[in-house]
Tab-separated table of C-alpha atoms in Angstrom:
chain	number	residue	atom	x	y	z
A	29	ASP	CA	140.090	57.296	140.634
A	30	GLN	CA	139.105	60.067	143.128
A	31	GLN	CA	135.408	60.435	143.126
A	32	VAL	CA	135.663	63.970	145.302
A	33	LYS	CA	137.950	66.477	144.438
A	34	GLN	CA	139.376	69.541	145.888
A	35	ASN	CA	141.443	71.186	143.573
A	36	SER	CA	142.872	73.810	145.735
A	37	PRO	CA	145.704	72.503	148.340
A	38	SER	CA	145.733	75.663	150.050
A	39	LEU	CA	144.198	79.063	150.598
A	40	SER	CA	145.074	82.223	152.450
A	41	VAL	CA	142.583	84.715	153.501
A	42	GLN	CA	142.484	87.945	155.670
A	43	GLU	CA	140.752	87.970	158.922
A	44	GLY	CA	137.335	89.316	158.481
A	45	ARG	CA	137.021	88.596	154.867
A	46	ILE	CA	135.001	85.582	153.110
A	47	SER	CA	136.788	82.413	152.652
A	48	ILE	CA	135.368	80.131	149.758
A	49	LEU	CA	136.387	76.573	149.550
A	50	ASN	CA	135.484	74.285	146.561
A	51	CYS	CA	134.662	70.810	145.880
A	52	ASP	CA	133.757	68.700	142.789
A	53	TYR	CA	132.395	65.178	142.574
A	54	THR	CA	131.887	62.922	139.670
A	55	ASN	CA	129.271	60.425	141.101
A	56	SER	CA	125.785	61.447	140.324
A	57	MET	CA	124.521	59.065	142.825
A	58	PHE	CA	125.868	60.889	145.664
A	59	ASP	CA	122.921	62.537	147.651
A	60	TYR	CA	124.404	63.767	150.949
A	61	PHE	CA	127.434	66.171	151.171
A	62	LEU	CA	129.406	67.264	154.158
A	63	TRP	CA	132.235	69.434	155.157
A	64	TYR	CA	134.861	68.597	158.056
A	65	LYS	CA	137.381	70.749	159.629
A	66	LYS	CA	140.667	69.176	160.775
A	67	TYR	CA	143.426	70.703	163.346
A	68	PRO	CA	146.690	68.990	163.298
A	69	ALA	CA	146.973	65.892	165.622
A	70	GLU	CA	143.115	65.650	165.865
A	71	GLY	CA	140.413	63.745	164.071
A	72	PRO	CA	138.514	65.751	161.480
A	73	THR	CA	135.270	67.398	162.972
A	74	PHE	CA	131.959	67.539	161.375
A	75	LEU	CA	130.946	71.097	160.373
A	76	ILE	CA	127.992	71.286	158.005
A	77	SER	CA	126.058	69.118	155.661
A	78	ILE	CA	123.553	69.317	152.864
A	79	SER	CA	121.254	66.857	151.145
A	80	SER	CA	120.674	66.875	147.320
A	81	ILE	CA	117.262	68.242	147.800
A	82	LYS	CA	118.567	71.575	148.840
A	83	ASP	CA	121.006	74.009	147.207
A	84	LYS	CA	121.893	75.909	150.236
A	85	ASN	CA	122.577	75.283	154.000
A	86	GLU	CA	123.498	77.841	156.595
A	87	ASP	CA	124.729	77.544	160.045
A	88	GLY	CA	126.026	80.573	161.768
A	89	ARG	CA	129.095	81.951	159.685
A	90	PHE	CA	129.126	78.680	157.483
A	91	THR	CA	127.211	78.165	154.553
A	92	VAL	CA	127.335	75.385	151.964
A	93	PHE	CA	126.106	75.617	148.432
A	94	LEU	CA	125.335	72.686	146.136
A	95	ASN	CA	124.974	72.930	142.342
A	96	LYS	CA	123.972	69.557	141.288
A	97	SER	CA	124.092	70.263	137.488
A	98	ALA	CA	127.585	71.156	137.811
A	99	LYS	CA	128.352	68.454	140.659
A	100	HIS	CA	129.871	71.104	142.547
A	101	LEU	CA	129.771	72.337	146.209
A	102	SER	CA	131.331	75.215	148.134
A	103	LEU	CA	131.756	76.259	151.798
A	104	HIS	CA	131.702	79.740	152.551
A	105	ILE	CA	133.092	81.172	155.882
A	106	VAL	CA	131.951	84.785	156.567
A	107	PRO	CA	133.711	86.589	158.187
A	108	SER	CA	136.599	84.435	158.448
A	109	GLN	CA	138.622	84.226	161.814
A	110	PRO	CA	142.211	83.048	162.662
A	111	GLY	CA	140.634	80.091	164.493
A	112	ASP	CA	139.340	78.793	161.303
A	113	SER	CA	142.826	78.006	160.138
A	114	ALA	CA	142.626	74.244	159.495
A	115	VAL	CA	142.492	71.690	156.749
A	116	TYR	CA	138.824	71.346	155.356
A	117	PHE	CA	137.718	68.257	153.685
A	118	CYS	CA	134.477	67.884	151.797
A	119	ALA	CA	132.837	64.414	151.634
A	120	ALA	CA	129.846	62.864	149.794
A	121	SER	CA	127.886	59.638	150.365
A	122	GLY	CA	125.084	58.168	148.532
A	123	ASN	CA	123.231	54.752	147.764
A	124	THR	CA	126.620	53.088	148.014
A	125	GLY	CA	126.463	51.024	151.236
A	126	ASN	CA	126.921	54.130	153.730
A	127	GLN	CA	130.403	54.641	152.368
A	128	PHE	CA	131.616	58.191	152.704
A	129	TYR	CA	134.295	59.650	150.174
A	130	PHE	CA	136.537	62.316	150.987
A	131	GLY	CA	138.473	64.972	149.054
A	132	THR	CA	142.080	65.617	149.291
A	133	GLY	CA	141.512	68.585	151.694
A	134	THR	CA	142.252	72.411	151.528
A	135	SER	CA	144.461	73.935	154.083
A	136	LEU	CA	142.744	77.507	154.916
A	137	THR	CA	145.091	80.023	156.642
A	138	VAL	CA	143.204	83.007	158.102
A	139	ILE	CA	145.819	85.881	158.551
A	140	PRO	CA	145.097	88.421	161.540
B	292	ASP	CA	135.178	63.057	170.407
B	293	ALA	CA	131.582	61.519	170.272
B	294	GLY	CA	132.876	58.546	172.685
B	295	ILE	CA	135.516	57.059	170.366
B	296	THR	CA	138.966	55.844	171.465
B	297	GLN	CA	141.715	54.718	169.357
B	298	SER	CA	144.729	52.676	170.516
B	299	PRO	CA	147.524	53.111	170.263
B	300	ARG	CA	147.943	56.751	169.460
B	301	HIS	CA	151.310	56.304	168.011
B	302	LYS	CA	153.138	53.180	166.980
B	303	VAL	CA	156.671	52.415	165.317
B	304	THR	CA	156.856	48.929	163.790
B	305	GLU	CA	159.012	47.118	161.594
B	306	THR	CA	158.446	45.825	157.939
B	307	GLY	CA	156.842	42.465	158.123
B	308	THR	CA	155.474	42.577	161.398
B	309	PRO	CA	151.758	42.165	162.400
B	310	VAL	CA	150.105	45.093	163.584
B	311	THR	CA	146.664	45.584	165.136
B	312	LEU	CA	144.869	49.034	165.903
B	313	ARG	CA	141.785	49.258	168.074
B	314	CYS	CA	138.793	51.456	167.722
B	315	HIS	CA	136.359	51.473	170.621
B	316	GLN	CA	133.047	53.421	170.762
B	317	THR	CA	130.579	54.206	173.582
B	318	GLU	CA	127.834	55.390	171.331
B	319	ASN	CA	126.315	52.240	170.348
B	320	HIS	CA	126.594	53.006	166.576
B	321	ARG	CA	125.934	50.483	164.106
B	322	TYR	CA	128.464	51.505	161.490
B	323	MET	CA	132.089	51.905	162.115
B	324	TYR	CA	134.795	52.736	159.437
B	325	TRP	CA	138.602	52.578	159.170
B	326	TYR	CA	140.113	55.485	156.994
B	327	ARG	CA	143.825	56.410	156.373
B	328	GLN	CA	145.042	59.743	155.901
B	329	ASP	CA	148.203	60.522	153.176
B	330	PRO	CA	149.329	63.780	151.687
B	331	GLY	CA	147.797	64.434	148.522
B	332	HIS	CA	145.245	61.598	149.189
B	333	GLY	CA	142.914	62.977	151.815
B	334	LEU	CA	141.017	60.384	153.730
B	335	ARG	CA	140.617	56.952	152.021
B	336	LEU	CA	138.407	54.218	153.228
B	337	ILE	CA	139.758	50.913	154.097
B	338	HIS	CA	136.941	48.913	155.395
B	339	TYR	CA	133.924	49.549	157.142
B	340	SER	CA	131.467	47.493	159.353
B	341	TYR	CA	127.730	47.632	159.302
B	342	GLY	CA	127.078	45.262	162.274
B	343	VAL	CA	128.722	42.575	164.253
B	344	LYS	CA	130.705	40.419	161.976
B	345	ASP	CA	129.372	42.370	159.088
B	346	THR	CA	132.180	44.000	157.214
B	347	ASP	CA	133.027	45.280	153.605
B	348	LYS	CA	136.089	46.370	151.677
B	349	GLY	CA	136.566	50.164	150.976
B	350	GLU	CA	138.795	51.964	148.366
B	351	VAL	CA	142.281	50.816	149.661
B	352	SER	CA	141.870	47.487	151.383
B	353	ASP	CA	144.645	45.516	150.216
B	354	GLY	CA	146.879	44.394	152.994
B	355	TYR	CA	144.412	45.054	155.706
B	356	SER	CA	141.925	42.940	157.471
B	357	VAL	CA	139.067	43.919	160.057
B	358	SER	CA	137.064	42.252	162.614
B	359	ARG	CA	134.132	43.357	164.749
B	360	SER	CA	133.038	40.886	167.200
B	361	LYS	CA	131.298	43.316	169.459
B	362	THR	CA	129.366	46.509	168.729
B	363	GLU	CA	131.795	48.699	170.361
B	364	ASP	CA	134.910	47.519	169.027
B	365	PHE	CA	136.279	47.565	165.478
B	366	LEU	CA	139.901	46.207	164.876
B	367	LEU	CA	142.399	46.752	161.873
B	368	THR	CA	145.063	44.204	161.246
B	369	LEU	CA	148.032	44.994	158.878
B	370	GLU	CA	149.119	41.087	158.717
B	371	SER	CA	152.502	41.931	157.578
B	372	ALA	CA	153.153	45.662	157.676
B	373	THR	CA	154.908	47.582	154.675
B	374	SER	CA	156.423	51.043	154.544
B	375	SER	CA	153.463	51.868	152.257
B	376	GLN	CA	151.423	51.331	155.363
B	377	THR	CA	152.952	54.395	157.271
B	378	SER	CA	150.046	56.785	157.844
B	379	VAL	CA	147.604	58.072	160.086
B	380	TYR	CA	144.733	55.978	160.626
B	381	PHE	CA	141.226	57.264	161.662
B	382	CYS	CA	138.353	55.375	162.964
B	383	ALA	CA	134.805	56.974	162.439
B	384	ILE	CA	131.455	55.901	163.621
B	385	GLY	CA	127.878	56.720	162.225
B	386	THR	CA	124.423	55.895	162.316
B	387	GLY	CA	123.780	55.437	158.422
B	388	ASP	CA	121.844	58.582	158.046
B	389	SER	CA	124.113	61.273	159.939
B	390	PRO	CA	127.562	62.711	159.783
B	391	LEU	CA	130.603	60.502	160.559
B	392	HIS	CA	132.206	61.213	163.976
B	393	PHE	CA	136.075	60.502	164.023
B	394	GLY	CA	138.627	59.388	166.591
B	395	ASN	CA	141.717	61.291	167.401
B	396	GLY	CA	143.957	58.655	164.979
B	397	THR	CA	146.704	56.463	165.213
B	398	ARG	CA	149.890	57.627	163.738
B	399	LEU	CA	151.601	54.260	162.516
B	400	THR	CA	155.197	54.512	161.242
B	401	VAL	CA	156.638	51.230	159.454
B	402	THR	CA	160.448	51.213	159.410
């Protein structure tokens, strides 16, 4: 059973606008959440993370929001750029022996 | 690539043959992981290691075994490959309290 879910397989956004990628999780023991970006034929690359003691973490154009009560996190990219076109995976970890659980990914296309 | 090398990068093999994929790191990280990526399933954990000779199963471990005889090497073995094991395999490393870093993957095709 999928413990981390990304319900939108794809998203298209105009260059310069905001991209919002969503992720839901079911395990309340998760306390560390991450976003990864993946280009074709490459491994996933770490983008940004947040621990459960925070509800927001910002790094340049990327902001991750965490809503623990809803078991939901989102990644905001502002402004979106064509180079942001990639597959984005959310991931979660907790007191589970250092296992990281990943969602199914959202393919983001930023249209110039 | 955070000092992670996966080999081979591509492999085609026949059903029923044994296959071993290698992950080599130069970061001296304690934790090493094997994931597989499939359409509609994202990244799923196969096995992971938390030290030399210390390994544990992940979500999709059936049909796979692993070994870690040295800190830097983590081997994934398919004892008898099946078509359902056609996938892209990623190795990752971590320290236990930081993000995982991934290799560039091995594309395995079982015919």
